[in-house]
XYZ file of C-alpha atoms in Angstrom:
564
model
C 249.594 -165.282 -73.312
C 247.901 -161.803 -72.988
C 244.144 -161.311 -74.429
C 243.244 -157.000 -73.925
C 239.806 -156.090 -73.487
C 239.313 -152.387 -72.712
C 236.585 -151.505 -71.101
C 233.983 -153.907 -71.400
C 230.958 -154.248 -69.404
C 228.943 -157.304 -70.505
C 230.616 -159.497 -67.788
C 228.494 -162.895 -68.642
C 229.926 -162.626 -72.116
C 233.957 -162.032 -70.737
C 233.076 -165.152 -69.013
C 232.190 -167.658 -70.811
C 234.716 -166.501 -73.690
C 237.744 -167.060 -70.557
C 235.882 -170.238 -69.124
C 235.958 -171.858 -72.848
C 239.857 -171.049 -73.685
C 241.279 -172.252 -69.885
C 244.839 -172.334 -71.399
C 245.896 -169.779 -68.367
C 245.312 -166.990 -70.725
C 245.675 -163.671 -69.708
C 242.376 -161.378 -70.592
C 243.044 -157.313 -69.519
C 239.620 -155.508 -68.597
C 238.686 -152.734 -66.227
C 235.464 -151.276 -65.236
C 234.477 -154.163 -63.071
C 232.500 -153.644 -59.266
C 234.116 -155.470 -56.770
C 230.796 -157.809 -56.804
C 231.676 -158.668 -60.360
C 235.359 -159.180 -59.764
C 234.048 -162.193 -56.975
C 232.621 -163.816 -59.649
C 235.070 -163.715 -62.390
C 237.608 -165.237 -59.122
C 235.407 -167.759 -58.248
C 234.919 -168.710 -62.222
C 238.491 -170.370 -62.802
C 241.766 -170.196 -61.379
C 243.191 -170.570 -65.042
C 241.908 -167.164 -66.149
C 243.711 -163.727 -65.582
C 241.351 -160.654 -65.381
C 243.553 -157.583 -66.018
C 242.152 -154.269 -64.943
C 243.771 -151.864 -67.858
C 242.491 -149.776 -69.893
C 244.755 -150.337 -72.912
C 247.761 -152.614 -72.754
C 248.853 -155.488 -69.882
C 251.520 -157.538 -68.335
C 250.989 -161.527 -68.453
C 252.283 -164.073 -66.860
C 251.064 -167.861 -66.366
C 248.811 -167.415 -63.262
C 245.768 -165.050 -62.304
C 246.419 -161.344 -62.791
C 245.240 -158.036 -62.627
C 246.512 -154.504 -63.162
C 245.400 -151.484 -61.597
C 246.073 -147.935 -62.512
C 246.730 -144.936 -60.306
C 244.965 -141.837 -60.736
C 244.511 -139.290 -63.660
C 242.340 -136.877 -62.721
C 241.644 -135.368 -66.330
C 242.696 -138.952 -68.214
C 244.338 -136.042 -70.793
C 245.973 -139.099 -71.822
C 243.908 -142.364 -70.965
C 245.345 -142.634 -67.111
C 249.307 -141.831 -68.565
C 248.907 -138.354 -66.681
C 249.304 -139.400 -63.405
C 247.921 -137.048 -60.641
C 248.469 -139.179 -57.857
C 250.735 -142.112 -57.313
C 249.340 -143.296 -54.090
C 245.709 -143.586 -54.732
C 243.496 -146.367 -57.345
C 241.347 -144.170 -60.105
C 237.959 -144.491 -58.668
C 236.850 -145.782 -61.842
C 238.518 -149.262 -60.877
C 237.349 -148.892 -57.392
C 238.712 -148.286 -53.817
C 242.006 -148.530 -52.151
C 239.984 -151.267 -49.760
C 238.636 -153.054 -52.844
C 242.456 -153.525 -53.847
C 243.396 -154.700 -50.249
C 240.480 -157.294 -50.092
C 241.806 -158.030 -54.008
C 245.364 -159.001 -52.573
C 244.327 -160.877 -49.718
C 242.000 -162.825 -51.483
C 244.507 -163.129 -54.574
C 247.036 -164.552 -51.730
C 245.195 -167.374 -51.202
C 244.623 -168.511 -54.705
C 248.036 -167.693 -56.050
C 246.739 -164.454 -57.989
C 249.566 -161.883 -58.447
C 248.427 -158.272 -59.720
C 250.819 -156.098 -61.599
C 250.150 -152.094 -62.146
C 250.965 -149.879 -64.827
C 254.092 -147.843 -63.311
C 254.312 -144.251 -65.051
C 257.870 -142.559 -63.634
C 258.645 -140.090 -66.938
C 256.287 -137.784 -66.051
C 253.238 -136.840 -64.119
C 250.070 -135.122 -64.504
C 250.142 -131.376 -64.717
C 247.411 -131.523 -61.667
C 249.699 -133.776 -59.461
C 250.358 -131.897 -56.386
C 254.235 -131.699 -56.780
C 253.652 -129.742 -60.291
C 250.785 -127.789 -58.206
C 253.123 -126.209 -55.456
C 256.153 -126.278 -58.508
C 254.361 -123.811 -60.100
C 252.982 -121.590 -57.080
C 256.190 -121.647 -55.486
C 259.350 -120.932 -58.020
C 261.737 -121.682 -54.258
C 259.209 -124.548 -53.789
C 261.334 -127.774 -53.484
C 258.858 -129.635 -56.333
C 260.713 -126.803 -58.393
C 263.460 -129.015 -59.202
C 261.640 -132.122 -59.058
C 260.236 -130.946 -62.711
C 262.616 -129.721 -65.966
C 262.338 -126.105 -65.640
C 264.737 -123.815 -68.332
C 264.615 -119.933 -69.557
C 264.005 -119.185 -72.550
C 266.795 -117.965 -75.347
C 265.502 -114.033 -76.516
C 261.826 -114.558 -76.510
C 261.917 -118.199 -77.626
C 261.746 -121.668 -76.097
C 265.358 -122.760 -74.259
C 265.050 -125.617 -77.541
C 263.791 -126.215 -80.866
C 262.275 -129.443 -79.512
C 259.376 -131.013 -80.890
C 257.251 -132.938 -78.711
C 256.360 -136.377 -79.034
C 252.266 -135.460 -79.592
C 253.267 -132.455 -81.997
C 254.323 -128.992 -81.157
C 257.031 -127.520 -78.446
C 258.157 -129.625 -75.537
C 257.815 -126.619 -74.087
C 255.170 -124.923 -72.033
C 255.385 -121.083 -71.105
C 254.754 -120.543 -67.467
C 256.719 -118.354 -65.050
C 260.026 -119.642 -66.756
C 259.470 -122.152 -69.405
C 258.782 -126.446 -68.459
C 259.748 -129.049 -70.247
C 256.601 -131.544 -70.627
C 256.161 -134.915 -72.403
C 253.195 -132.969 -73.736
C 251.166 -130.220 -72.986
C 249.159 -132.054 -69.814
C 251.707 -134.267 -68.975
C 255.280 -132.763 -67.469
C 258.528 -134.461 -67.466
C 260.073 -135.265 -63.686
C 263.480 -134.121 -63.876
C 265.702 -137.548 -62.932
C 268.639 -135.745 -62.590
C 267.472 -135.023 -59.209
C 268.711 -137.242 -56.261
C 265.197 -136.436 -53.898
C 262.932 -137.289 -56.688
C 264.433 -140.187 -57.352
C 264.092 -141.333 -53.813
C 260.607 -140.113 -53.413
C 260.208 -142.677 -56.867
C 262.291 -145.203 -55.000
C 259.464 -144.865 -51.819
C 256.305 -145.319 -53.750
C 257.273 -148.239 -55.983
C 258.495 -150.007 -52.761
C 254.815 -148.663 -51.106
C 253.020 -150.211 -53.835
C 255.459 -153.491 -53.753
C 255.428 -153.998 -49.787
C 250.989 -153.532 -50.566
C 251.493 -156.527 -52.308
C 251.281 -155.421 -55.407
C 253.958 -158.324 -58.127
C 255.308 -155.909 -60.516
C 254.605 -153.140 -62.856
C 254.693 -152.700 -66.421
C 257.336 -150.161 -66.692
C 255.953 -147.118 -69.372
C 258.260 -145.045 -71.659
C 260.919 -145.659 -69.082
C 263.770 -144.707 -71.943
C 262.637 -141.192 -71.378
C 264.072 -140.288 -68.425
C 267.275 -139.599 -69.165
C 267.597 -135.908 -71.589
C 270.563 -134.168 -73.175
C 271.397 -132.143 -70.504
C 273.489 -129.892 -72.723
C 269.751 -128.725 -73.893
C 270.977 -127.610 -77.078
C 268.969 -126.710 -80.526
C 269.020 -129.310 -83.529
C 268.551 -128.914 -87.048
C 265.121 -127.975 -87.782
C 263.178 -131.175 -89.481
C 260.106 -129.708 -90.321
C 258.269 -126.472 -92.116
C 257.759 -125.399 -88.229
C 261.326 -125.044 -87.545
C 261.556 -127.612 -84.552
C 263.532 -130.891 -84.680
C 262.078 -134.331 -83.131
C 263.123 -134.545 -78.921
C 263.612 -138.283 -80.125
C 267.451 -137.866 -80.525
C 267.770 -135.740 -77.387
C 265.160 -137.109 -74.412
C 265.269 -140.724 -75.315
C 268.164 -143.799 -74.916
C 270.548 -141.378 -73.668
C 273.960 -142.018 -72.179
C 273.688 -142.682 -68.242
C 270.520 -143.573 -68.561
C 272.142 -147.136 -67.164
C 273.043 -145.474 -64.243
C 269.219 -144.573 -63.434
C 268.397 -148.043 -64.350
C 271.146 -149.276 -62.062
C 269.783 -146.725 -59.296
C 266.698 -148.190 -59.880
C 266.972 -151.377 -59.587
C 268.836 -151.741 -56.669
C 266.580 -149.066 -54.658
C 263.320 -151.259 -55.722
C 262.957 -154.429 -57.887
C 265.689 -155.845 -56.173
C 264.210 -156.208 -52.872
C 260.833 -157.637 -54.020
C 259.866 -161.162 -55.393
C 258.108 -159.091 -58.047
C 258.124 -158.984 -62.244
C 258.823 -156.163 -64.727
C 258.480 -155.752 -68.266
C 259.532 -152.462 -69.862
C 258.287 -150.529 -72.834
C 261.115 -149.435 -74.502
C 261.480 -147.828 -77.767
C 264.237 -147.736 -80.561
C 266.565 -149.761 -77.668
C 269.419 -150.785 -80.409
C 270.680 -153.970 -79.739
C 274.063 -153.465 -78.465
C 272.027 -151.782 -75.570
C 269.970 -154.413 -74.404
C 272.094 -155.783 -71.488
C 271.006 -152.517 -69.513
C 267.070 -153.771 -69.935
C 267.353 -157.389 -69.404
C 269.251 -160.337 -69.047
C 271.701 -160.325 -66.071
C 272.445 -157.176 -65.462
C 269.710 -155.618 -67.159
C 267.447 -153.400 -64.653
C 264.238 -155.218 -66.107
C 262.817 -159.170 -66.427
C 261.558 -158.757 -69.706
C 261.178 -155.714 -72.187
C 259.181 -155.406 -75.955
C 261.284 -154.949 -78.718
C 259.879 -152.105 -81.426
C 262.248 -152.508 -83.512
C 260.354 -154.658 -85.935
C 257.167 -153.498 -85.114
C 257.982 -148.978 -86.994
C 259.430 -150.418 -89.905
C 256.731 -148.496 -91.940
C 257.213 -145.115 -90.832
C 260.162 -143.001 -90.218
C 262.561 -143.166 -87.267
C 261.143 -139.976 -85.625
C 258.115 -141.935 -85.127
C 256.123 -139.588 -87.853
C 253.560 -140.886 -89.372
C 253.508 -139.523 -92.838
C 256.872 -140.185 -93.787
C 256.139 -143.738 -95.191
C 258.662 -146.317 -96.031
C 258.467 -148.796 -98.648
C 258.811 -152.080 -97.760
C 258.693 -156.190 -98.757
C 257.927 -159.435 -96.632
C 261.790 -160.397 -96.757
C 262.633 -156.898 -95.004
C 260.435 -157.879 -92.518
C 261.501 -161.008 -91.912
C 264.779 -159.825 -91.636
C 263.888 -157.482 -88.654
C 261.822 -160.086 -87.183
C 264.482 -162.712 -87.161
C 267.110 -160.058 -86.156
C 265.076 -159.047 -83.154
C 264.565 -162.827 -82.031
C 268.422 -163.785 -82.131
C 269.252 -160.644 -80.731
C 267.092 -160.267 -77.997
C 267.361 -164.076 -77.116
C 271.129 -163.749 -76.675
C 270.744 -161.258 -73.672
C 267.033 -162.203 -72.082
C 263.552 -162.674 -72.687
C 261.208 -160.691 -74.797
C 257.004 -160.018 -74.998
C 256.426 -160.904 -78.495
C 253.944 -159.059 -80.387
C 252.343 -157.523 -82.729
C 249.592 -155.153 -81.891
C 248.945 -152.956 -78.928
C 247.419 -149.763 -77.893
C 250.141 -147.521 -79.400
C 249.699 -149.590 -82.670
C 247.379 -150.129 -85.675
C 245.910 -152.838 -86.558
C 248.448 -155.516 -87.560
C 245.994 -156.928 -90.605
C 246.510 -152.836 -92.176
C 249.856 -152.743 -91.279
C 251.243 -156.298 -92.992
C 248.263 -156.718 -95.069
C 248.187 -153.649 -96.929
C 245.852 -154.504 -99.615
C 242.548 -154.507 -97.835
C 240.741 -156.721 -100.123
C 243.239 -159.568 -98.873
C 241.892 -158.720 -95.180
C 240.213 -161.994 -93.893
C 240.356 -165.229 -92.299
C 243.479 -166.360 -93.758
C 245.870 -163.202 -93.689
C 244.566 -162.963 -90.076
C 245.452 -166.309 -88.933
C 248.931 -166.529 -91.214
C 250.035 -163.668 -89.030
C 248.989 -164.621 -85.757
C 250.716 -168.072 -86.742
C 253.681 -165.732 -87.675
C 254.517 -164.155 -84.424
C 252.649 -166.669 -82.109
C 255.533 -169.021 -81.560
C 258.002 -166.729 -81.578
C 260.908 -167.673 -78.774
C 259.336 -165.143 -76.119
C 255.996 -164.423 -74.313
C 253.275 -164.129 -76.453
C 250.846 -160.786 -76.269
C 247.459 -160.826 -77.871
C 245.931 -157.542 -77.996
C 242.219 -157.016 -77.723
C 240.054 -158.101 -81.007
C 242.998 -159.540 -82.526
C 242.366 -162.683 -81.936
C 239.213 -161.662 -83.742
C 240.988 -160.332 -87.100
C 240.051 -157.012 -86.535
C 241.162 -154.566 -89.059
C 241.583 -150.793 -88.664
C 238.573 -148.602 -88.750
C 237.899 -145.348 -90.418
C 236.858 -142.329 -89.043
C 235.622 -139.424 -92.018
C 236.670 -136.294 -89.233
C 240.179 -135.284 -87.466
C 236.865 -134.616 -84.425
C 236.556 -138.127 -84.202
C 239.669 -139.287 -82.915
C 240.131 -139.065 -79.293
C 243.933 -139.822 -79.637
C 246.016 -136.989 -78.585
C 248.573 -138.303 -80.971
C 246.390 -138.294 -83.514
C 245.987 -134.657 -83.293
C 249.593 -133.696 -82.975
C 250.168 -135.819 -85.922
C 247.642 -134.101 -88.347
C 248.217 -130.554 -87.739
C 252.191 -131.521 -88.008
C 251.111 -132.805 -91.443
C 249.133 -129.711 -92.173
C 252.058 -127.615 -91.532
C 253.867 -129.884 -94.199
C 251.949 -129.181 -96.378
C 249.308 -131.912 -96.775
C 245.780 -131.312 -97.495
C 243.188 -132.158 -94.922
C 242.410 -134.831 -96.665
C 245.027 -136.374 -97.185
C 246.253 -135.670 -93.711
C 243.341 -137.300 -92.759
C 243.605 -140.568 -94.523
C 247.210 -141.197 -92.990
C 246.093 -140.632 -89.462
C 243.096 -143.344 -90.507
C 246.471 -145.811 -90.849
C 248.263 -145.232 -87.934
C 245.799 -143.744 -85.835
C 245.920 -145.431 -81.923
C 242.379 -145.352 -82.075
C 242.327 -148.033 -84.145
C 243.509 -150.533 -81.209
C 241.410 -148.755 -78.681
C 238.073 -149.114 -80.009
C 235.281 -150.821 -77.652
C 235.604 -154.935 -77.924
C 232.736 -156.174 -79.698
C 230.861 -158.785 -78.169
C 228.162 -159.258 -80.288
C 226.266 -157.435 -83.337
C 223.260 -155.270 -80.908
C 223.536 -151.474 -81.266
C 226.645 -151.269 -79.024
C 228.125 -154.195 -79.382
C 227.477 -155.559 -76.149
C 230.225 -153.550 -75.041
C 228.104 -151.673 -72.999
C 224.194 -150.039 -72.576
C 225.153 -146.556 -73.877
C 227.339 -144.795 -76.357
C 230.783 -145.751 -75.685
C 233.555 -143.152 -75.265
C 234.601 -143.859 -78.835
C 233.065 -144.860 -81.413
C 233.008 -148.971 -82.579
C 235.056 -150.407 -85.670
C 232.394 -150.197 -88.447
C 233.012 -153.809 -88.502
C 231.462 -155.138 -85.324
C 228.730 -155.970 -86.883
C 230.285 -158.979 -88.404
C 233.686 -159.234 -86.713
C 232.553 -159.842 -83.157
C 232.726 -162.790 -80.148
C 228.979 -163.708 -80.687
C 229.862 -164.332 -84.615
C 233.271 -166.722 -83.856
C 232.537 -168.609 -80.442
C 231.225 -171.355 -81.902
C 232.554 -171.070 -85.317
C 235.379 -173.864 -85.852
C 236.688 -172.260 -88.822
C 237.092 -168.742 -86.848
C 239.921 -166.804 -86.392
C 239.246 -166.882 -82.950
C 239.091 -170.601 -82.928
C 242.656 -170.817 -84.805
C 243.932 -168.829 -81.621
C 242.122 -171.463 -79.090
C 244.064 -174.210 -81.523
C 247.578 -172.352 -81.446
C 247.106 -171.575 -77.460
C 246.382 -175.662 -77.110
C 249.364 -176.102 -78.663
C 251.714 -173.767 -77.201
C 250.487 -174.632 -73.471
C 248.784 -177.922 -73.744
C 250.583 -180.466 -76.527
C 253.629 -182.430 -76.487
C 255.302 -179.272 -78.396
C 254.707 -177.182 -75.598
C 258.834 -177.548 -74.054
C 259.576 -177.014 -77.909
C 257.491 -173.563 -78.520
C 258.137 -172.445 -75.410
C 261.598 -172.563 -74.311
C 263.268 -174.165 -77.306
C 265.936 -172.357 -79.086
C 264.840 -170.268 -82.558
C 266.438 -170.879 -86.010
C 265.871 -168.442 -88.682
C 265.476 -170.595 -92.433
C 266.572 -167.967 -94.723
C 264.779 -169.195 -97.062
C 265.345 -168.174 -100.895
C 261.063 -167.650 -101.510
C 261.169 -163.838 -100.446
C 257.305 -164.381 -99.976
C 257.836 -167.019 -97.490
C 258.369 -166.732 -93.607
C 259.886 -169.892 -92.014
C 261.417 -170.739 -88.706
C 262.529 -173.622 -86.783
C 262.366 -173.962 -82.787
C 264.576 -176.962 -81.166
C 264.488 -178.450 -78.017
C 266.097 -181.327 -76.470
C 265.612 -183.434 -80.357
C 262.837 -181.948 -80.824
C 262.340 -179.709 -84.057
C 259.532 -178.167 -85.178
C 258.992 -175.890 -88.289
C 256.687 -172.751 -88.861
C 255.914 -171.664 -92.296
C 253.748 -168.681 -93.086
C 253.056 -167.322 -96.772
C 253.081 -163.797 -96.790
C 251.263 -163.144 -100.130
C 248.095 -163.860 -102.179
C 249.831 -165.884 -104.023
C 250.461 -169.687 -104.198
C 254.140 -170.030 -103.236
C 255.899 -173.624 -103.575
C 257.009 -175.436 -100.812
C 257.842 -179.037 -100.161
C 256.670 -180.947 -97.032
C 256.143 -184.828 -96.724
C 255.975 -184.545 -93.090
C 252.475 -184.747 -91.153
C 251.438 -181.046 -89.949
C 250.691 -179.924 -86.407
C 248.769 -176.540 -87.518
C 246.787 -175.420 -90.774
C 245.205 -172.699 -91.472
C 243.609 -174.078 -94.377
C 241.548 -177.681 -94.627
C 244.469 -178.810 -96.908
C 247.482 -179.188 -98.431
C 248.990 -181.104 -101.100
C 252.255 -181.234 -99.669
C 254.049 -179.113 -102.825
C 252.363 -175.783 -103.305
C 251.467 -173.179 -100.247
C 247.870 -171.715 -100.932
C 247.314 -167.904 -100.585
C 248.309 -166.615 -96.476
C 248.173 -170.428 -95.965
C 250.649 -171.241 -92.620
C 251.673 -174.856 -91.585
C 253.726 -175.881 -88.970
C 254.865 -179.318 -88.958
C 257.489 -181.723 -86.565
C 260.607 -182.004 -88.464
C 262.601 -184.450 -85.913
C 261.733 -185.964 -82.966
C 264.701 -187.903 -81.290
């Protein structure tokens, strides 16, 4: 299990919130001096400290993850400047050597962050690109000319605007600060090849493998029909899951990963499903990958935020089920449902607000929690945080979120209204400070974060749910027990998953099996009492009863159905 904490500073706190779960969850965190990462060693062997500042890999022993350095942090650390160096804000290259030696002796792996799309617009190879058009870098970057005094496409970037970015001939960027390496080129590669293996042969167990379906483009580079008021079409169809992009993977795989006793876990999105085998499973270039194609169902498939799609709890549950007997056929998955690129899961599947609250919370975290797969927990959510509102475009310090408003400007929205659909998709709303407690920054930190706190911290915070039995966070210490810990454990771990398609549309039941053992999730996804018959004795409530006939508002049970 993975629990995300970005940037947090009150270590005492981190602590004794780890020390009281020791279920080998995984906590991410960064910031820490090299005194304070001795102590949070020496504190248990069962707790993983990631150093991240917004999303991690897990696996069942002590880790940590590291990033390399972004001068500008254009994009929080994605804009890579130098791939053989540790930011200084997570401390030396000899505080990451003393790390692995003295992880070596207790088992502790540490994963990084591994950014190969693009780089940083100050990373030396762009640098001596740009100075020198015969430079070799040149061609280590996508550089085109432009078609009668416009851009060589109509492409629109990712973060809003023109993939491209006039300089002596035109380059192709992921956006404005961050250019794209051009993978078609056989020295680049290697020179990729070279510094994973660096960072491997360090010691370093495996990376966390970012937008890596971007690195194959069209290379026909041709226009597409405009989508939009400002004549430009989505790069989506053109720069991502392209054909031969297997044979990168392949390239890859063989030049790197496959020499190393290390893990990988891709983030891949809009992988359809007859592609998976070229991510994981066998022949798959990855261990493990997360599967988005449950997690957009709201918005369009150009990843836009204000084109909005209707949709029900059955829908869902179809693309939830679909993904798990999909995915499950080729490899293994990270289950989840929030993470730095996301909203708030509560907004997102709880749509009316006044429904927001201990029981939605928990009935979703039940939901995806025993999923057949590796469970990720992003930061706060184990708390129930919601999405949080900011009343200016000024006060989002998502680059996304920019792109995404003035795009919906140039549609035609009003400010306002502009405004209030950034509020729900907004990647700020994931990256907020972790509240600790209810003090004037939340115990987050002494001074004013970089961002400003969920309105709600006063109330939604550690300090409020440690000790609170009937917490949310306490419903996640109950399902971790049982996951890791109880005589279901074989069963939610590695047991098979059965869909129940159920004929309640409001209802969201599965079965995992394993080796006669059968166990049965049910989650009621509305505020309404839904029936359902169940004689058997339950494992997990989120409520303090039930009368064995009738399913209370959000209420989730899970109860052993055989036992042979």
């Amino acid at each position: 299990m993975i629990i995300d904490f970005s940037h947090p500073n009150n270590l005492d706190d981190i602590l004794a919130y780890a020390k009281k779960n020791k279920t080998k969850v995984v906590f991410a965190t960064t910031g820490f001096s090299k005194e304070q990462l001795d102590k949070i060693e020496e504190a248990s062997k069962e707790i993983a400290i990631f150093q991240s500042y917004n999303t991690s890999f897990g696996i069942q022993m002590v880790t940590k993850i590291l990033r390399q350095v972004a001068k500008e942090f254009y994009d929080n650390g994605y804009d890579i400047s130098d791939y053989y160096a540790i930011n200084p804000m997570f401390g030396t290259m000899e505080d990451l050597d003393e790390l692995i030696k003295k992880g070596k002796a207790r088992g502790i792996k540490i994963i990084m962050d591994l950014v190969v799309n693009h780089t940083s617009d100050e990373h030396p190879w762009f640098k001596a690109a740009i100075a020198d058009p015969t430079s070799k870098y040149r061609s280590y970057y996508i550089f085109k000319h432009g078609k009668d005094g416009r851009a060589p496409t109509n492409w629109r970037s990712i973060f809003g605007g023109s993939v491209w970015q006039k300089v002596t001939e035109d380059e192709y960027a992921f956006s404005k600060k961050q250019p794209c390496l051009n993978w078609e080129n056989p020295v680049l590669r290697q020179e990729i090849y070279q510094m994973i293996n660096w960072w491997l042969d360090k010691g370093i167990a495996g990376f966390r493998v970012d937008a890596i379906n971007f690195i194959k483009k069209d290379q026909r580079y041709q226009d597409g029909e405009p989508d939009g008021e400002d004549g430009l079409v989505s790069c989506i169809p053109f720069a991502r899951n392209q054909p031969g992009i297997e044979v990168f993977f392949k390239e890859l795989k063989e030049n790197t990963f496959a020499k190393h006793d290390c893990m990988t876990i891709s983030e891949a999105y809009g992988v359809s499903y007859d592609k998976l085998g070229i991510y994981i499973g066998e022949n798959g270039c990855f261990d493990s990958m997360f599967d988005f194609n449950y997690s957009n169902f709201d918005i369009g498939d150009n990843e836009e935020w204000f084109i909005r799609k209707d949709w029900t709890a059955k829908q869902f549950r179809d693309l939830l089920f679909t993904s798990q007997v999909e995915v499950n056929k080729v490899g293994w998955v990270g289950t989840f449902l929030e993470n730095h690129d996301q909203p708030r899961s509560l907004d997102k599947l709880i749509v009316n607000k006044a429904d927001h609250g201990y029981y939605s919370a928990t009935m979703i975290a039940s939901m995806y929690f025993f999923l057949r797969g590796v469970p990720y927990i992003y930061q706060g959510e184990e708390l129930g945080m919601a999405n949080c509102v900011r009343r200016s475009i000024d006060d989002f310090d998502d680059i996304s979120s920019h792109g995404q408003y003035q795009r919906m400007l140039e549609e035609g929205f009003s400010e306002s209204e502009a405004l209030a659909l950034v509020n729900k998709r907004s990647r700020d709303n994931s990256r907020t400070p972790m509240p600790f407690d209810d003090s004037q920054y939340a115990g987050f930190s002494d001074v004013e974060p970089w961002l400003a706190l969920n309105e709600s911290y006063p109330v939604i915070n550690v300090k409020a749910q440690f000790n609170d039995p009937d917490s949310v966070y306490s419903f996640y210490k109950k399902m971790i027990y049982l996951r890791q810990q109880s005589v279901y454990s074989n069963t939610l771990t590695f047991g098979s998953f059965i869909p129940d398609e159920c004929e309640n549309d409001n209802l969201i039941v599965y079965q995992r099996s394993y080796q006669g053992q059968l166990i049965v999730n049910v989650c009621n996804f509305s505020n309404q009492e839904q029936p359902f018959i169940c004689a058997k004795e339950l494992i997990l409530n989120n409520y303090k009863e039930y009368d064995g006939k009738v399913l209370k508002p959000y209420q989730t049970i899970m109860y052993l159905e055989e036992n042979k």
